[in-house]
Short mmCIF file of C-alpha atoms in Angstrom, two decimals:
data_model
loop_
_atom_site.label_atom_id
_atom_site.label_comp_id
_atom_site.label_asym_id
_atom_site.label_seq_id
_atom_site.Cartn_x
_atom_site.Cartn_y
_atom_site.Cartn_z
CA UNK A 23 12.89 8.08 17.84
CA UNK A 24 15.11 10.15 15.69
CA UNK A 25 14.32 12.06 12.66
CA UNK A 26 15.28 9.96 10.46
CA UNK A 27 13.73 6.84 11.72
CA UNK A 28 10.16 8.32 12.41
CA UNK A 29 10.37 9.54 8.51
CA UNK A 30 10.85 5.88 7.78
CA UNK A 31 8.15 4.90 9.67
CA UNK A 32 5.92 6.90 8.29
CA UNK A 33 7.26 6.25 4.83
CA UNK A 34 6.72 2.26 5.12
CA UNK A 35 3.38 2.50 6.66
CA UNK A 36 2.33 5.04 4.11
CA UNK A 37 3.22 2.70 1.50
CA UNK A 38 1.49 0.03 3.32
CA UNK A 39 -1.70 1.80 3.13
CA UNK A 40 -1.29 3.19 -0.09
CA UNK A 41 -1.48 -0.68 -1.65
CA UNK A 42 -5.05 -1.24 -2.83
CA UNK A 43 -6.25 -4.21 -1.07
CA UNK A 44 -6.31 -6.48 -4.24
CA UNK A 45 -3.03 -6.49 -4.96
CA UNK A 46 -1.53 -9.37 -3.13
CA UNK A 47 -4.41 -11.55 -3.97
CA UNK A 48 -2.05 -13.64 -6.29
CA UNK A 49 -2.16 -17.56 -4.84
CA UNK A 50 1.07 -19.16 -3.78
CA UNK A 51 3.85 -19.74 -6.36
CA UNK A 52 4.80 -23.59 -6.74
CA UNK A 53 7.58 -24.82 -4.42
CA UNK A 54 8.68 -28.38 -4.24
CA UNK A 55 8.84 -27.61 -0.49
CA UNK A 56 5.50 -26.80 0.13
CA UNK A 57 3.24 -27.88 -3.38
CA UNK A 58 2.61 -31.01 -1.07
CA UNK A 59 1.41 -29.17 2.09
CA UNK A 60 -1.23 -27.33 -0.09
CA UNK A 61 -3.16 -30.35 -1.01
CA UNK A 62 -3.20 -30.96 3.23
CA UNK A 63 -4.73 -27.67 3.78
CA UNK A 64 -8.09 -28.28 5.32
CA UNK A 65 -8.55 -25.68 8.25
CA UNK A 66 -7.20 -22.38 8.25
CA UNK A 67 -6.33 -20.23 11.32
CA UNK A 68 -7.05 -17.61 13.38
CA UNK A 69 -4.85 -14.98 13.25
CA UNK A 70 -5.41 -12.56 16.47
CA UNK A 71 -3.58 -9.31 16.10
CA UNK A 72 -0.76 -8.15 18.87
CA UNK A 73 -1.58 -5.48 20.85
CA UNK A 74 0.69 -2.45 20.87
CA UNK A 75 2.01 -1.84 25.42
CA UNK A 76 0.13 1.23 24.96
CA UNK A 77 -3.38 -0.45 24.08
CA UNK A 78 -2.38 -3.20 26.99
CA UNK A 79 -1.97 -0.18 29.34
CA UNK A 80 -4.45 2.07 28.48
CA UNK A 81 -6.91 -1.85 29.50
CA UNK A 82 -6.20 -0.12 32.99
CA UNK A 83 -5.79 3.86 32.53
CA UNK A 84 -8.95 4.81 34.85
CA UNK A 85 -9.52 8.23 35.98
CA UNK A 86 -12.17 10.17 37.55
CA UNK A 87 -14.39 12.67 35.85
CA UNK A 88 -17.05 15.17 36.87
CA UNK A 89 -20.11 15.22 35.53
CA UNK A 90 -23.34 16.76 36.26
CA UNK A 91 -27.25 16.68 35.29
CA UNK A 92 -29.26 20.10 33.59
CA UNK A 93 -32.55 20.44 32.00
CA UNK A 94 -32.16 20.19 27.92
CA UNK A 95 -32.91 23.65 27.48
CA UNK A 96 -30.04 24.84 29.63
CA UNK A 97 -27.31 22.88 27.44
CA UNK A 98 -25.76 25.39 25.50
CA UNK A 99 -25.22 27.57 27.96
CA UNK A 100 -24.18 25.05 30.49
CA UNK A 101 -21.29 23.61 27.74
CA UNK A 102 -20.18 27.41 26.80
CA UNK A 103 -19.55 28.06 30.72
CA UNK A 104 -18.03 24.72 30.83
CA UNK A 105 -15.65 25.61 27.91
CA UNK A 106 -14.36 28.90 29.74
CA UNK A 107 -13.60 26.93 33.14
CA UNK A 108 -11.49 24.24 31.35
CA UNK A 109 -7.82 24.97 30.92
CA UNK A 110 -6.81 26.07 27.46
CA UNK A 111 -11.03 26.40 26.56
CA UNK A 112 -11.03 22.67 25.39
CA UNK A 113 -14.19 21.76 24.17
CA UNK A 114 -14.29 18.28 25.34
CA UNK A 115 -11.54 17.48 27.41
CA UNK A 116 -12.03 13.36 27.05
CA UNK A 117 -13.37 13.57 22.77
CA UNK A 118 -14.09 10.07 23.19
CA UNK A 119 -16.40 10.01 25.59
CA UNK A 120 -19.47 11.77 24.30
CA UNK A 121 -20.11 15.45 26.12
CA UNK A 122 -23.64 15.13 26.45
CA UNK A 123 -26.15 11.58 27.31
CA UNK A 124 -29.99 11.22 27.64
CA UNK A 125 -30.53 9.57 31.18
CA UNK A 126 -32.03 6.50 29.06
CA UNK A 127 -28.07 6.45 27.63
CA UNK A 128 -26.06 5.81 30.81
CA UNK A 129 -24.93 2.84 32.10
CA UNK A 130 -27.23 0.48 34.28
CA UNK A 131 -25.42 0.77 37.38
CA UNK A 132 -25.29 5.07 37.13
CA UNK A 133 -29.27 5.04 36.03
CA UNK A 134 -29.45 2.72 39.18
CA UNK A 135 -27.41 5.01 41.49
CA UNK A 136 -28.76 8.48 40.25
CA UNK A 137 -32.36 7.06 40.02
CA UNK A 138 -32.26 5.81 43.62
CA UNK A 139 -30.32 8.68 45.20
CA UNK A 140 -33.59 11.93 45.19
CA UNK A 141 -36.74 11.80 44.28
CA UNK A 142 -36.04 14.18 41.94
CA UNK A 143 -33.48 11.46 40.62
CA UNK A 144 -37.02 9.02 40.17
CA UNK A 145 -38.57 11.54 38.40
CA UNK A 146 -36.13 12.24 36.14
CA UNK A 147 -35.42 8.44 35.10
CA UNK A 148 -38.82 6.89 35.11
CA UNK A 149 -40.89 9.89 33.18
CA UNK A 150 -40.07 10.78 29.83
CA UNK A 151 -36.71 13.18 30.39
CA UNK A 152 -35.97 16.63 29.53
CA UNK A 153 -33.07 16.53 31.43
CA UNK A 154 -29.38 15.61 30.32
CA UNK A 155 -25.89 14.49 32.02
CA UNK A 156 -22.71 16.36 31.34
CA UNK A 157 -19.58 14.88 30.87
CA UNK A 158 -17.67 18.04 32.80
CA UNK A 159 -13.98 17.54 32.85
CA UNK A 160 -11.78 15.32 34.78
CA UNK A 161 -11.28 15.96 38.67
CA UNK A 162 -7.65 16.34 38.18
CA UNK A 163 -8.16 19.79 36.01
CA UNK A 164 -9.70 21.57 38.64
CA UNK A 165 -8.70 22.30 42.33
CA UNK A 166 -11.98 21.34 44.06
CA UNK A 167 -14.98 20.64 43.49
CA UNK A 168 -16.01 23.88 44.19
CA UNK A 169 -15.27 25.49 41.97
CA UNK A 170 -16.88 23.18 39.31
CA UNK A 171 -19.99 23.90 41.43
CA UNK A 172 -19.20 27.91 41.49
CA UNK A 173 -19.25 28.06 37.68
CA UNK A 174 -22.63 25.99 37.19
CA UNK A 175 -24.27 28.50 39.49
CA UNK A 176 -22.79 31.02 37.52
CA UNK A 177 -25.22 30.10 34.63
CA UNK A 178 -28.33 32.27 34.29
CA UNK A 179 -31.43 29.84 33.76
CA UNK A 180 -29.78 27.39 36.84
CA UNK A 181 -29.25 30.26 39.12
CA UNK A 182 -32.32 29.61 41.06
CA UNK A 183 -31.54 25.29 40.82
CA UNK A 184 -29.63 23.47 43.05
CA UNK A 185 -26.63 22.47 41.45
CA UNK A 186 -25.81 18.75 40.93
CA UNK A 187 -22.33 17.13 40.17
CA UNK A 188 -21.06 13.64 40.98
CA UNK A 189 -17.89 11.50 39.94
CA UNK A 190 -17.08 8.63 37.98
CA UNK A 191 -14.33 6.23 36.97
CA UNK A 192 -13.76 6.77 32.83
CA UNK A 193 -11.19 5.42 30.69
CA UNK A 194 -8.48 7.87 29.72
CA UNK A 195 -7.58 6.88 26.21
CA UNK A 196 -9.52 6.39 23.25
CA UNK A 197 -11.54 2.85 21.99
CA UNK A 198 -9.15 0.71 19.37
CA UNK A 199 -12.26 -0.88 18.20
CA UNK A 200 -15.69 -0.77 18.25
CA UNK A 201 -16.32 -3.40 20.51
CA UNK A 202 -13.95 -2.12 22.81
CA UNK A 203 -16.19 1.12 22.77
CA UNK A 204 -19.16 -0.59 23.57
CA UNK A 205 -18.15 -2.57 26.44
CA UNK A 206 -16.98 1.16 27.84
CA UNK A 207 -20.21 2.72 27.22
CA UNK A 208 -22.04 -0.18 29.42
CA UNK A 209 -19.23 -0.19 32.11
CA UNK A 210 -18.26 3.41 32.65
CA UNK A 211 -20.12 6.62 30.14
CA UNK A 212 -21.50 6.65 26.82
CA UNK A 213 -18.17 5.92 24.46
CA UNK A 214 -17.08 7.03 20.75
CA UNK A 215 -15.39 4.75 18.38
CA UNK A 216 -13.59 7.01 15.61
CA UNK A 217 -12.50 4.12 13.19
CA UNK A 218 -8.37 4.61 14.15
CA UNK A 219 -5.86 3.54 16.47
CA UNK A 220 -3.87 6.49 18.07
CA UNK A 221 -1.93 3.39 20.34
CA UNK A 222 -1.04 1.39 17.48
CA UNK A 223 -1.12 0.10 13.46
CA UNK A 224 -4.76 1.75 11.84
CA UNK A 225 -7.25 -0.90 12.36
CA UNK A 226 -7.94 -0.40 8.20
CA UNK A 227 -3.94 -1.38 7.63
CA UNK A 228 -4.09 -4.41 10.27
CA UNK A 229 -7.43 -5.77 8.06
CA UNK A 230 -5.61 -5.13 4.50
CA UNK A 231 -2.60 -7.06 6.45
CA UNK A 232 -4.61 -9.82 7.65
CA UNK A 233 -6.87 -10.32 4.43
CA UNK A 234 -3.45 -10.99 2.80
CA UNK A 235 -1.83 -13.67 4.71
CA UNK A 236 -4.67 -15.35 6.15
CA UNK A 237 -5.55 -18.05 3.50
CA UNK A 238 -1.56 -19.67 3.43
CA UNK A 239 -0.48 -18.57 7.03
CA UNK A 240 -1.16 -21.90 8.03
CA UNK A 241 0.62 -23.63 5.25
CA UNK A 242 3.55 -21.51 6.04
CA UNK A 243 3.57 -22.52 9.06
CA UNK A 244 3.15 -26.09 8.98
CA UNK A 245 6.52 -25.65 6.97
CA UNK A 246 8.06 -23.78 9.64
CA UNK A 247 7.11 -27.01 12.03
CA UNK A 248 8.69 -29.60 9.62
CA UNK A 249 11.48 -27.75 10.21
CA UNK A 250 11.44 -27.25 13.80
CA UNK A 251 10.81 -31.44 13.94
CA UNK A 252 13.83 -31.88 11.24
CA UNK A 253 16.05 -29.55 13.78
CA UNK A 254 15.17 -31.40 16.49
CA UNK A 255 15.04 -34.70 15.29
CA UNK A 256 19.18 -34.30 14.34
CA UNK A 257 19.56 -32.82 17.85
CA UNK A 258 21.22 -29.64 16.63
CA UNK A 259 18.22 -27.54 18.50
CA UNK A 260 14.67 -27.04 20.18
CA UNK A 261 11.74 -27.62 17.76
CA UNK A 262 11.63 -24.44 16.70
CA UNK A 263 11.20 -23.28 12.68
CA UNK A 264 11.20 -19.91 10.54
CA UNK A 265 10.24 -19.65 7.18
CA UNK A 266 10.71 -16.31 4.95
CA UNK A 267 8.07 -15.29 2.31
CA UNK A 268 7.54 -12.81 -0.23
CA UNK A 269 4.21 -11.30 -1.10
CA UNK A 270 3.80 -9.19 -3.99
CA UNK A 271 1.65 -8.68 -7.24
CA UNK A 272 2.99 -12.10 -8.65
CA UNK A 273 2.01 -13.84 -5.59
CA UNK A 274 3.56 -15.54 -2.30
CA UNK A 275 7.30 -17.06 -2.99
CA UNK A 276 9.15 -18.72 -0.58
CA UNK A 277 12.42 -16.62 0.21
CA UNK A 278 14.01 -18.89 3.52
CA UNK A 279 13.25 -21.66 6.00
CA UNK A 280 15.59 -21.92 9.29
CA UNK A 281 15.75 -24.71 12.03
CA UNK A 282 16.94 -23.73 15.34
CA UNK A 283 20.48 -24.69 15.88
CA UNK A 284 21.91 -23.72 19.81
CA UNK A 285 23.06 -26.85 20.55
CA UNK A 286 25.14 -27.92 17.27
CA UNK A 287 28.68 -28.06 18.82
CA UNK A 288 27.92 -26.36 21.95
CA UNK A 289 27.08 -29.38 24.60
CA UNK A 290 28.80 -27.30 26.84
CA UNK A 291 26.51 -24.41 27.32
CA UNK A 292 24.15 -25.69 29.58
CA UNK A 293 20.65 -25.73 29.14
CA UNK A 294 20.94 -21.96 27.24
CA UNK A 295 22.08 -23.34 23.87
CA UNK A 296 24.55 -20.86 21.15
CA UNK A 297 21.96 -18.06 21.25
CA UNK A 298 23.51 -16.55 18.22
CA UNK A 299 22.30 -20.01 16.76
CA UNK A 300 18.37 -19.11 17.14
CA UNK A 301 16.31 -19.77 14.25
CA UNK A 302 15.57 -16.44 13.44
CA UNK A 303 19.47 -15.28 13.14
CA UNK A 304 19.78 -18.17 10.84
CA UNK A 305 17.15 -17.24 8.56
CA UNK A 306 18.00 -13.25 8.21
CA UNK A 307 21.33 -14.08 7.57
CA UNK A 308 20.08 -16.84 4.60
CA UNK A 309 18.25 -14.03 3.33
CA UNK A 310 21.18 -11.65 3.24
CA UNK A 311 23.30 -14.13 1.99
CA UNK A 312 20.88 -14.98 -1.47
CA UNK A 313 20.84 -11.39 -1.80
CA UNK A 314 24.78 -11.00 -1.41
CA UNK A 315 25.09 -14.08 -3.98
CA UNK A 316 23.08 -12.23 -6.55
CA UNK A 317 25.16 -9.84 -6.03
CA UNK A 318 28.24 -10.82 -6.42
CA UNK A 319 27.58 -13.17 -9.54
CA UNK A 320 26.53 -10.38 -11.41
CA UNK A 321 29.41 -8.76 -10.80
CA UNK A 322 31.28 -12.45 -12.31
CA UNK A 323 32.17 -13.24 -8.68
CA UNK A 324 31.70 -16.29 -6.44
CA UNK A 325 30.25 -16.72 -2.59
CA UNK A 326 32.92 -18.29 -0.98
CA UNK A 327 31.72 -19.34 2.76
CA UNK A 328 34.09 -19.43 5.15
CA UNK A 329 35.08 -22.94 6.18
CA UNK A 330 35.38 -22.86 10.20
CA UNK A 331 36.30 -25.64 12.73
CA UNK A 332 33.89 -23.82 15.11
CA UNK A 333 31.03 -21.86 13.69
CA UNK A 334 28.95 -19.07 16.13
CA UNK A 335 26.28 -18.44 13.78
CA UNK A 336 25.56 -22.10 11.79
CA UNK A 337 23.85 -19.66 9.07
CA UNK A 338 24.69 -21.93 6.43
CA UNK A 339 22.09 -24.50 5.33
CA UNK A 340 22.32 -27.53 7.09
CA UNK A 341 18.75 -29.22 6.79
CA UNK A 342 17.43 -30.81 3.61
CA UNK A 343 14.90 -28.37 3.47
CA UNK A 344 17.34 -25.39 4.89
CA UNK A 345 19.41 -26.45 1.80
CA UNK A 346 17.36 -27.09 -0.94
CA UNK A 347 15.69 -23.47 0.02
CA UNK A 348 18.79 -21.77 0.09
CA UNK A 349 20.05 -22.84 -3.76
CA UNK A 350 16.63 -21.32 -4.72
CA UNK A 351 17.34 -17.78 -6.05
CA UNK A 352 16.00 -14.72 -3.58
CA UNK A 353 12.59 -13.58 -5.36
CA UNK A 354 13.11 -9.91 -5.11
CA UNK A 355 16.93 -9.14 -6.28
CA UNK A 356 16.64 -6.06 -5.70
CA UNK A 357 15.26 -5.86 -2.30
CA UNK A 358 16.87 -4.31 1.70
CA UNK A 359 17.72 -7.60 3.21
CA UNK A 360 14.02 -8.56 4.80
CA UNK A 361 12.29 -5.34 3.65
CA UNK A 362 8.76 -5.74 3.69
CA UNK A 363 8.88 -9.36 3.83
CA UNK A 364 7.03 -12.18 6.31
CA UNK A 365 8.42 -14.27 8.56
CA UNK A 366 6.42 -17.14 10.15
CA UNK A 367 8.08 -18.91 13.67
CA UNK A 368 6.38 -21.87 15.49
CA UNK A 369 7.30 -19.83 18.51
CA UNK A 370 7.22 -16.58 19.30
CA UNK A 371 10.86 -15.11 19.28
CA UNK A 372 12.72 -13.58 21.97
CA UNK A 373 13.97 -10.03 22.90
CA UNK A 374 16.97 -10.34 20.88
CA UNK A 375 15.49 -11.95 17.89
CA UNK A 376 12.70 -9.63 18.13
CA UNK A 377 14.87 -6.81 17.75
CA UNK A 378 17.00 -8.50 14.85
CA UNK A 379 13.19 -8.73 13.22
CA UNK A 380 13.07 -5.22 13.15
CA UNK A 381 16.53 -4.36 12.38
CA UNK A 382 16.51 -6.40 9.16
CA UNK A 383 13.03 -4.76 8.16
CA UNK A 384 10.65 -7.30 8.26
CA UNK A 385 7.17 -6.28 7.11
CA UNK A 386 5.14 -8.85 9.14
CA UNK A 387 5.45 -11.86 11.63
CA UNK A 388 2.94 -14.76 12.00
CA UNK A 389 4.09 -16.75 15.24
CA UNK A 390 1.89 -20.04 16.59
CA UNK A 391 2.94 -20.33 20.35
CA UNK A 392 2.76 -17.21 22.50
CA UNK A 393 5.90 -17.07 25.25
CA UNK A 394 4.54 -15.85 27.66
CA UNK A 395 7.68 -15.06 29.79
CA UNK A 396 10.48 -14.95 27.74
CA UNK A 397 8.44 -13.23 23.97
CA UNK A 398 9.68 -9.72 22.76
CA UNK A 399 7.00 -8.95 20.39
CA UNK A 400 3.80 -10.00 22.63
CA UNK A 401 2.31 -6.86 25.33
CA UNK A 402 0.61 -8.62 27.68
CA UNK A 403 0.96 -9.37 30.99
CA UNK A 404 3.31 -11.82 31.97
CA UNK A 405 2.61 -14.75 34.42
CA UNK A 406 3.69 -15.02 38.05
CA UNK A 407 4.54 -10.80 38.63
CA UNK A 408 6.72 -10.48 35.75
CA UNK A 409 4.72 -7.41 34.48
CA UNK A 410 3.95 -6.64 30.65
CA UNK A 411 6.06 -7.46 27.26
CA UNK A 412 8.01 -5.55 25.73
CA UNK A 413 5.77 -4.90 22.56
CA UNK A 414 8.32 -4.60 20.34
CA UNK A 415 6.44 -4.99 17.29
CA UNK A 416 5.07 -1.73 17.33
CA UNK A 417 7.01 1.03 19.46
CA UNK A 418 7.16 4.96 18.94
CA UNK A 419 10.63 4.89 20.10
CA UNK A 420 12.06 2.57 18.02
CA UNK A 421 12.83 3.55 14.18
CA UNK A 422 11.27 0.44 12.60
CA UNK A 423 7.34 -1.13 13.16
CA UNK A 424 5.49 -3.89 11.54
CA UNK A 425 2.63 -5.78 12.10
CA UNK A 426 2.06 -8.87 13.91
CA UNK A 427 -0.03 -11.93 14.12
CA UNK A 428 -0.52 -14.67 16.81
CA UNK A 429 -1.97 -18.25 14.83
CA UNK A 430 -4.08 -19.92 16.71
CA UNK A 431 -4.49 -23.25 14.89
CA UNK A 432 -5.31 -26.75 15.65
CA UNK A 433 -5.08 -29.36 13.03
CA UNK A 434 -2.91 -28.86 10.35
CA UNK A 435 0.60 -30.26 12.59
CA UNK A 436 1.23 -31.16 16.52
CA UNK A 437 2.23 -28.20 18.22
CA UNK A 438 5.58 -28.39 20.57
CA UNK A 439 5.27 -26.89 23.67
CA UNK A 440 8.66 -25.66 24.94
CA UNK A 441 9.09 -24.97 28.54
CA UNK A 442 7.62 -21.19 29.49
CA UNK A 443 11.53 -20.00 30.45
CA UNK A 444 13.18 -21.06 27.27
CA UNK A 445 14.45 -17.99 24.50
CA UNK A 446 13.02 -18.73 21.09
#
């Protein structure tokens, strides 16, 4: 990431934070386009956050750690000879993982394994304990074990004890929630949940985020699938729908709806469709153009659309609903193209749309059907060996991030399933 770009990441997200959570709690502002959906409103869904490719990967970052077992009263001592031996005198080299546990604080399996191993092991487990494991640093920061063991001996109230040290598996990064940590401190060492994210969006910016869009995301979206049926039903694309909203202190206003379009004059091209035709194109470019037509009229000028015998794009209205939206003023006049706006898809959009997402600055993105092979915003593993998405909601290296939602919803409209391999 440039300069540049990381200063406007950390500009936006700063300004995300820095909006007191009642703001947005204005309802939705009438529509004729969607004033009938509300009254059909009768379950709401779940929204399940994305996870950024580094939370996905650190699911599997395991590494092994040495740790060893001293009498309480030897502690400081132990940790201060501990602190020396560590490179660059860290004092805990994994902060997440606690430094110290009570042998009534480990896992089952290690209070199993260490209990069963000595008799002095018995002792120490089954009577009440003055004894504690040490979380000592991971195997990979020393040269042998050795030398671990050379150091503990060093100590002067365990010089006449026989030193103990054993390994185990721990996970590298930090919890992203505290149930995460929990489920770590029963599988693998006592685990620290610190109330942040260092993989991803803060968890306290992802609640604020969801708390705003979770009582209309499913209205939104039931729009976006009348849409997607309208699209298909005139055979100009794949069920697929986008809808554009803006959220502020007045409440949520509809900006822009879309309907896929990749096969309107292109029954040439296969079984691909016009890609420059997806849904999401469409709607970006309605957006810009509202904002372009504001534009110009103040100025005392008109929006003349070109008139083409073969159009790439199709990003003028051609639905009733596409149309009737689009002669609806743009909201914010002022605005960056999609700045800080929503966008809700039936589907979740490909690597190229994903990346138009974040090149027109969209704030956040609500999709309904995960794509498992062919998604750019999605992390997670794809099926059949095709390793993990792309992420792209949410990556250091780009210069733009927002947050993202998958729906998971079951009443409100039939869902279309498209087939796995097909670029939403």
């Amino acid at each position: 990431m440039n300069g540049e770009g990381m200063d406007q990441e950390v500009e936006h997200h700063a300004s995300v934070a820095a909006v007191p959570a009642s703001q947005f709690t204005a309802g939705v502002l009438p529509n004729p386009l969607i004033d009938d959906i509300k009254s059909l409103q009768t379950k709401s869904g779940v929204l399940i956050p994305l996870k950024t490719t580094q939370e996905v990967r650190q699911d599997h970052t395991i590494v092994q750690a040495y740790i060893t077992r001293i009498p309480t009263k030897t502690a400081s001592e132990v940790l201060a000879a501990l602190r020396l031996m560590r490179p660059g005198g860290s004092a805990n080299p994994l902060p997440h993982l606690r430094g110290c546990a009570k042998p009534a604080d480990l896992p089952a399996h290690l209070k199993t394994q260490f209990m069963n191993e000595t008799p002095e092991g018995r002792q120490i487990h089954t009577a009440k304990s003055m004894w504690l494991y040490v979380m000592c640093c991971e195997v990979s920061d020393i040269e042998e074990e050795e030398e671990l063991r050379e150091t503990l001996s060093s100590v002067e109230s365990l010089i006449d004890q026989e030193v103990w040290v054993a390994k185990i598996p721990v996970p590298l990064l930090a919890p992203t929630s505290q149930i995460q940590a929990a489920m770590w401190s029963s599988q693998f060492w006592p685990t620290v949940y610190r109330k942040n994210n260092p993989l991803g969006p803060h968890p306290s910016i992802v609640a604020r985020g969801t708390d705003e869009v979770k009582d209309d995301a499913t209205m939104w979206m039931t729009l976006a699938q009348r849409v997607a049926d309208e699209a298909s039903a005139h055979g100009m694309g794949e069920a697929i729908g986008a809808v554009v909203v803006q959220r502020d202190e007045n409440g949520a206003q509809l900006v822009a709806v879309a309907g896929d379009a990749r096969w309107r004059q292109d029954p040439l091209l296969g079984d691909v469709g016009n890609p420059m035709a997806h849904c999401v194109l469409r709607v970006i470019s309605m957006v810009a153009q509202k904002l372009v037509r504001h534009e110009r009229k103040a100025m005392d000028l008109t929006l003349d659309l070109p008139i083409l015998n073969f159009d790439a794009f199709h990003d003028g209205p051609i639905l009733d609903a596409e149309k009737e939206c689009f002669l609806q003023e743009h909201p914010n006049k002022d605005g960056y193209l999609c700045h800080g706006l929503e966008l809700y898809m039936t589907h979740e959009p490909c690597v190229a749309c994903s990346m138009a997402i974040l090149h027109a600055r969209m704030g956040k993105v609500v999709f309904c059907n995960h794509m498992p092979r062919t998604g750019g915003l999605s992390s997670d593993d794809r099926p059949d060996g095709g390793g993990r998405g792309l992420g792209l909601f949410w990556r250091r290296e780009l210069n733009w991030s927002l947050l993202a939602w998958e729906l998971e919803q079951d009443a409100n409209f039939d869902l279309v399933t498209l087939d796995p391999t097909t670029h939403v």
